[in-house]
mmCIF file of C-alpha atoms in Angstrom:
data_model
loop_
_atom_site.group_PDB
_atom_site.id
_atom_site.type_symbol
_atom_site.label_atom_id
_atom_site.label_comp_id
_atom_site.label_asym_id
_atom_site.label_seq_id
_atom_site.Cartn_x
_atom_site.Cartn_y
_atom_site.Cartn_z
ATOM 1 C CA LYS V 296 -0.007 0.003 0.002
ATOM 2 C CA ALA V 297 1.379 3.423 -0.878
ATOM 3 C CA GLY V 298 2.134 5.713 2.009
ATOM 4 C CA VAL V 299 1.085 9.324 2.557
ATOM 5 C CA THR V 300 2.338 11.549 -0.231
ATOM 6 C CA GLN V 301 2.852 15.309 -0.085
ATOM 7 C CA THR V 302 3.513 17.730 -2.902
ATOM 8 C CA PRO V 303 5.533 19.688 -3.480
ATOM 9 C CA ARG V 304 8.467 18.536 -1.330
ATOM 10 C CA TYR V 305 10.167 21.917 -1.392
ATOM 11 C CA LEU V 306 8.843 25.369 -1.937
ATOM 12 C CA ILE V 307 10.379 28.860 -1.875
ATOM 13 C CA LYS V 308 8.077 31.867 -1.663
ATOM 14 C CA THR V 309 8.403 35.541 -0.801
ATOM 15 C CA ARG V 310 6.588 37.475 1.886
ATOM 16 C CA GLY V 311 3.011 38.371 1.004
ATOM 17 C CA GLN V 312 2.524 35.500 -1.410
ATOM 18 C CA GLN V 313 0.198 32.588 -0.838
ATOM 19 C CA VAL V 314 0.876 28.872 -1.072
ATOM 20 C CA THR V 315 -1.101 25.645 -1.419
ATOM 21 C CA LEU V 316 0.185 22.326 -0.196
ATOM 22 C CA SER V 317 -1.288 18.986 -1.092
ATOM 23 C CA CYS V 318 -1.604 15.709 0.761
ATOM 24 C CA SER V 319 -2.793 12.313 -0.472
ATOM 25 C CA PRO V 320 -3.615 9.934 2.403
ATOM 26 C CA ILE V 321 -3.108 6.206 2.507
ATOM 27 C CA SER V 322 -5.842 4.456 0.548
ATOM 28 C CA GLY V 323 -8.832 3.815 2.817
ATOM 29 C CA HIS V 324 -7.860 6.500 5.320
ATOM 30 C CA ARG V 325 -10.491 9.139 5.801
ATOM 31 C CA SER V 326 -8.849 11.477 8.333
ATOM 32 C CA VAL V 327 -6.081 13.913 7.498
ATOM 33 C CA SER V 328 -4.204 16.062 9.958
ATOM 34 C CA TRP V 329 -1.748 18.867 9.296
ATOM 35 C CA TYR V 330 1.181 19.949 11.438
ATOM 36 C CA GLN V 331 3.768 22.713 11.314
ATOM 37 C CA GLN V 332 7.236 21.823 12.540
ATOM 38 C CA THR V 333 9.877 24.419 13.368
ATOM 39 C CA PRO V 334 13.077 23.997 15.346
ATOM 40 C CA GLY V 335 11.931 26.325 18.107
ATOM 41 C CA GLN V 336 8.299 25.268 18.476
ATOM 42 C CA GLY V 337 8.382 21.571 17.765
ATOM 43 C CA LEU V 338 5.313 19.956 16.226
ATOM 44 C CA GLN V 339 2.292 22.244 16.199
ATOM 45 C CA PHE V 340 -1.153 20.954 15.247
ATOM 46 C CA LEU V 341 -2.869 22.963 12.518
ATOM 47 C CA PHE V 342 -6.148 21.151 11.787
ATOM 48 C CA GLU V 343 -7.769 17.803 11.186
ATOM 49 C CA TYR V 344 -10.274 16.885 8.470
ATOM 50 C CA PHE V 345 -12.559 13.938 8.381
ATOM 51 C CA SER V 346 -15.270 13.290 5.774
ATOM 52 C CA GLU V 347 -14.591 16.684 4.169
ATOM 53 C CA THR V 348 -15.261 18.540 7.428
ATOM 54 C CA GLN V 349 -12.793 20.247 9.738
ATOM 55 C CA ARG V 350 -13.069 18.371 13.066
ATOM 56 C CA ASN V 351 -10.322 19.985 15.079
ATOM 57 C CA LYS V 352 -8.267 23.152 14.851
ATOM 58 C CA GLY V 353 -5.050 24.373 16.458
ATOM 59 C CA ASN V 354 -4.097 27.910 17.484
ATOM 60 C CA PHE V 355 -3.111 29.400 14.170
ATOM 61 C CA PRO V 356 -4.309 32.577 12.530
ATOM 62 C CA GLY V 357 -6.964 32.603 9.850
ATOM 63 C CA ARG V 358 -4.267 32.886 7.151
ATOM 64 C CA PHE V 359 -3.953 29.125 7.531
ATOM 65 C CA SER V 360 -6.838 27.207 6.039
ATOM 66 C CA GLY V 361 -7.501 23.804 4.593
ATOM 67 C CA ARG V 362 -10.006 21.581 2.944
ATOM 68 C CA GLN V 363 -10.620 17.942 2.193
ATOM 69 C CA PHE V 364 -12.052 16.495 -0.964
ATOM 70 C CA SER V 365 -14.447 13.602 -1.380
ATOM 71 C CA ASN V 366 -11.544 11.247 -2.182
ATOM 72 C CA SER V 367 -9.980 12.225 1.222
ATOM 73 C CA ARG V 368 -7.146 14.168 -0.390
ATOM 74 C CA SER V 369 -6.464 17.386 1.465
ATOM 75 C CA GLU V 370 -4.946 20.770 0.756
ATOM 76 C CA MET V 371 -3.777 23.492 3.053
ATOM 77 C CA ASN V 372 -3.393 27.105 2.077
ATOM 78 C CA VAL V 373 -1.365 29.855 3.691
ATOM 79 C CA SER V 374 -2.126 33.379 2.530
ATOM 80 C CA THR V 375 -0.039 36.545 3.021
ATOM 81 C CA LEU V 376 3.081 34.605 3.888
ATOM 82 C CA GLU V 377 5.363 35.812 6.664
ATOM 83 C CA LEU V 378 8.981 34.930 7.341
ATOM 84 C CA GLY V 379 7.889 32.996 10.423
ATOM 85 C CA ASP V 380 5.852 30.619 8.255
ATOM 86 C CA SER V 381 9.063 28.966 7.095
ATOM 87 C CA ALA V 382 8.758 25.449 8.382
ATOM 88 C CA LEU V 383 8.284 21.783 7.552
ATOM 89 C CA TYR V 384 4.587 21.102 6.979
ATOM 90 C CA LEU V 385 3.631 17.559 7.752
ATOM 91 C CA CYS V 386 0.488 15.727 6.805
ATOM 92 C CA ALA V 387 -0.717 12.592 8.564
ATOM 93 C CA SER V 388 -3.557 10.256 7.674
ATOM 94 C CA SER V 389 -5.500 7.813 9.785
ATOM 95 C CA ARG V 390 -8.261 5.382 9.083
ATOM 96 C CA GLU V 391 -10.757 7.148 11.293
ATOM 97 C CA GLN V 392 -10.552 10.192 13.519
ATOM 98 C CA GLY V 393 -8.519 9.257 16.599
ATOM 99 C CA ASP V 394 -6.777 6.287 14.982
ATOM 100 C CA THR V 395 -3.037 5.874 14.625
ATOM 101 C CA GLN V 396 -1.550 8.531 12.354
ATOM 102 C CA TYR V 397 0.867 7.871 9.505
ATOM 103 C CA PHE V 398 2.992 10.686 8.255
ATOM 104 C CA GLY V 399 4.060 11.852 4.843
ATOM 105 C CA PRO V 400 7.609 13.157 4.139
ATOM 106 C CA GLY V 401 6.571 16.782 4.541
ATOM 107 C CA THR V 402 6.794 19.933 2.454
ATOM 108 C CA ARG V 403 9.681 22.243 3.317
ATOM 109 C CA LEU V 404 8.471 25.840 2.881
ATOM 110 C CA THR V 405 10.953 28.681 2.898
ATOM 111 C CA VAL V 406 9.679 32.265 2.937
ATOM 112 C CA LEU V 407 12.173 34.926 1.846
ATOM 113 C CA GLY A 26 -3.977 21.329 30.755
ATOM 114 C CA GLU A 27 -2.598 18.673 28.439
ATOM 115 C CA ASP A 28 1.177 18.406 28.233
ATOM 116 C CA VAL A 29 3.798 15.912 27.205
ATOM 117 C CA GLU A 30 7.395 16.342 28.367
ATOM 118 C CA GLN A 31 10.594 14.706 27.193
ATOM 119 C CA SER A 32 14.257 15.381 27.770
ATOM 120 C CA LEU A 33 15.738 17.096 24.747
ATOM 121 C CA PHE A 34 18.985 15.122 24.297
ATOM 122 C CA LEU A 35 20.391 11.656 24.939
ATOM 123 C CA SER A 36 23.786 10.334 23.988
ATOM 124 C CA VAL A 37 24.732 6.665 24.079
ATOM 125 C CA ARG A 38 27.547 4.416 22.835
ATOM 126 C CA GLU A 39 26.913 2.008 19.973
ATOM 127 C CA GLY A 40 25.813 -1.353 21.340
ATOM 128 C CA ASP A 41 24.471 0.073 24.617
ATOM 129 C CA SER A 42 20.756 0.333 25.429
ATOM 130 C CA SER A 43 19.003 3.693 25.105
ATOM 131 C CA VAL A 44 16.109 4.683 27.322
ATOM 132 C CA ILE A 45 14.004 7.639 26.295
ATOM 133 C CA ASN A 46 11.530 8.918 28.858
ATOM 134 C CA CYS A 47 8.277 10.820 28.520
ATOM 135 C CA THR A 48 5.706 12.116 31.016
ATOM 136 C CA TYR A 49 2.149 13.120 30.187
ATOM 137 C CA THR A 50 -0.694 14.739 32.098
ATOM 138 C CA ASP A 51 -3.989 13.674 30.494
ATOM 139 C CA SER A 52 -5.469 10.848 32.520
ATOM 140 C CA SER A 53 -7.993 10.163 29.738
ATOM 141 C CA SER A 54 -5.257 9.082 27.336
ATOM 142 C CA THR A 55 -6.103 5.908 25.478
ATOM 143 C CA TYR A 56 -3.093 5.396 23.243
ATOM 144 C CA LEU A 57 0.499 6.494 23.641
ATOM 145 C CA TYR A 58 2.867 6.609 20.695
ATOM 146 C CA TRP A 59 6.504 6.707 19.803
ATOM 147 C CA TYR A 60 7.570 8.194 16.496
ATOM 148 C CA LYS A 61 11.032 8.505 14.971
ATOM 149 C CA GLN A 62 12.174 11.335 12.751
ATOM 150 C CA GLU A 63 15.420 11.233 10.767
ATOM 151 C CA PRO A 64 16.921 14.421 9.384
ATOM 152 C CA GLY A 65 14.842 15.965 6.648
ATOM 153 C CA ALA A 66 12.193 13.253 6.808
ATOM 154 C CA GLY A 67 8.648 12.876 8.086
ATOM 155 C CA LEU A 68 7.719 11.001 11.253
ATOM 156 C CA GLN A 69 7.834 7.237 11.244
ATOM 157 C CA LEU A 70 5.556 5.348 13.602
ATOM 158 C CA LEU A 71 7.733 3.107 15.762
ATOM 159 C CA THR A 72 5.303 1.593 18.187
ATOM 160 C CA TYR A 73 2.319 2.398 20.384
ATOM 161 C CA ILE A 74 0.782 1.079 23.591
ATOM 162 C CA PHE A 75 -2.769 1.018 24.775
ATOM 163 C CA SER A 76 -3.300 2.606 28.120
ATOM 164 C CA ASN A 77 -4.423 -0.616 29.815
ATOM 165 C CA MET A 78 -1.064 -2.290 29.042
ATOM 166 C CA ASP A 79 2.142 -2.134 31.114
ATOM 167 C CA MET A 80 4.610 -3.236 28.523
ATOM 168 C CA LYS A 81 4.978 -3.929 24.859
ATOM 169 C CA GLN A 82 7.978 -5.429 23.112
ATOM 170 C CA ASP A 83 8.737 -5.349 19.448
ATOM 171 C CA GLN A 84 12.147 -6.684 18.409
ATOM 172 C CA ARG A 85 14.740 -4.251 19.832
ATOM 173 C CA LEU A 86 12.056 -1.899 21.169
ATOM 174 C CA THR A 87 10.454 -2.138 24.590
ATOM 175 C CA VAL A 88 7.778 0.285 25.756
ATOM 176 C CA LEU A 89 6.994 0.584 29.450
ATOM 177 C CA LEU A 90 3.949 2.413 30.734
ATOM 178 C CA ASN A 91 3.422 3.499 34.346
ATOM 179 C CA LYS A 92 -0.115 4.783 34.291
ATOM 180 C CA LYS A 93 -0.104 5.796 37.955
ATOM 181 C CA ASP A 94 2.878 8.122 37.426
ATOM 182 C CA LYS A 95 1.893 8.947 33.816
ATOM 183 C CA HIS A 96 5.334 7.904 32.650
ATOM 184 C CA LEU A 97 6.179 6.269 29.372
ATOM 185 C CA SER A 98 9.621 4.979 28.292
ATOM 186 C CA LEU A 99 11.103 3.586 25.095
ATOM 187 C CA ARG A 100 14.071 1.273 25.423
ATOM 188 C CA ILE A 101 16.174 0.523 22.343
ATOM 189 C CA ALA A 102 18.402 -2.496 22.833
ATOM 190 C CA ASP A 103 21.788 -2.722 21.095
ATOM 191 C CA THR A 104 21.596 0.847 19.819
ATOM 192 C CA GLN A 105 23.101 1.379 16.385
ATOM 193 C CA THR A 106 24.268 4.510 14.566
ATOM 194 C CA GLY A 107 21.211 4.196 12.368
ATOM 195 C CA ASP A 108 19.044 4.794 15.458
ATOM 196 C CA SER A 109 20.330 8.390 15.625
ATOM 197 C CA ALA A 110 17.215 10.493 15.187
ATOM 198 C CA ILE A 111 14.651 12.548 17.051
ATOM 199 C CA TYR A 112 12.133 10.481 19.004
ATOM 200 C CA PHE A 113 8.703 11.893 19.703
ATOM 201 C CA CYS A 114 6.275 10.812 22.367
ATOM 202 C CA ALA A 115 2.576 11.516 21.819
ATOM 203 C CA GLU A 116 -0.594 10.793 23.739
ATOM 204 C CA TYR A 117 -4.052 10.629 22.310
ATOM 205 C CA ALA A 118 -6.186 12.885 24.500
ATOM 206 C CA GLY A 119 -9.590 11.236 24.236
ATOM 207 C CA ASN A 120 -11.509 14.156 25.663
ATOM 208 C CA ASN A 121 -10.333 16.558 22.952
ATOM 209 C CA ARG A 122 -9.787 13.859 20.357
ATOM 210 C CA LYS A 123 -6.334 15.006 19.358
ATOM 211 C CA LEU A 124 -2.712 13.973 19.682
ATOM 212 C CA ILE A 125 -0.571 15.887 22.179
ATOM 213 C CA TRP A 126 3.134 15.883 21.285
ATOM 214 C CA GLY A 127 6.341 16.172 23.198
ATOM 215 C CA LEU A 128 9.163 18.300 21.797
ATOM 216 C CA GLY A 129 11.225 15.276 20.904
ATOM 217 C CA THR A 130 14.403 13.685 22.232
ATOM 218 C CA SER A 131 17.435 13.874 19.982
ATOM 219 C CA LEU A 132 19.311 10.570 20.296
ATOM 220 C CA GLY A 133 22.992 10.614 19.387
ATOM 221 C CA VAL A 134 24.864 7.342 19.021
ATOM 222 C CA ASN A 135 28.622 7.388 19.347
ATOM 223 C CA PRO A 136 30.675 4.636 17.621
#
């Protein structure tokens, strides 16, 4: 079974731009969670989607948004990028909400 | 509130055992997890333990859970240089239905 895939793997943007990251979960998994990882803050939970609905949300500003499609694929969007948004963005999928999470390789976003 | 704490660094010699410790606060935790992250990579699920278990062994990995003290440990036997990575402890907080993460323990293995 293929694992969680994330595209793109690397991204360079400038301040003020917006970005969309994509995540394809493991086949049969219906829940997708997103995390931001930075050296200083560790792993920070962004949001979780299940059956196309946001079920849980972390403490991030409204510039961070996401959605999930009927095939369980998910995207997250960050608008008006700031330097502090530079991070590794990780996506994890699970069969159901609350089940064991399996991670993708991440998207490394650099904001200049 | 919910919190998971881990020591930030651990250094061992190749061939020795490594013990990585974690404490958590949520008494409603159902599952506790250990993940491994190598440089530049995502998180790899190593093992997990259900909260009604005391111990789980999987090849070189042994997980011990002391529910009374809310203490979780991961023992890696015969540690190899390939085990050098960051190890994350996480608890599933049933009340809020989300994973609570520690900051990770960076394991260095000296030849």
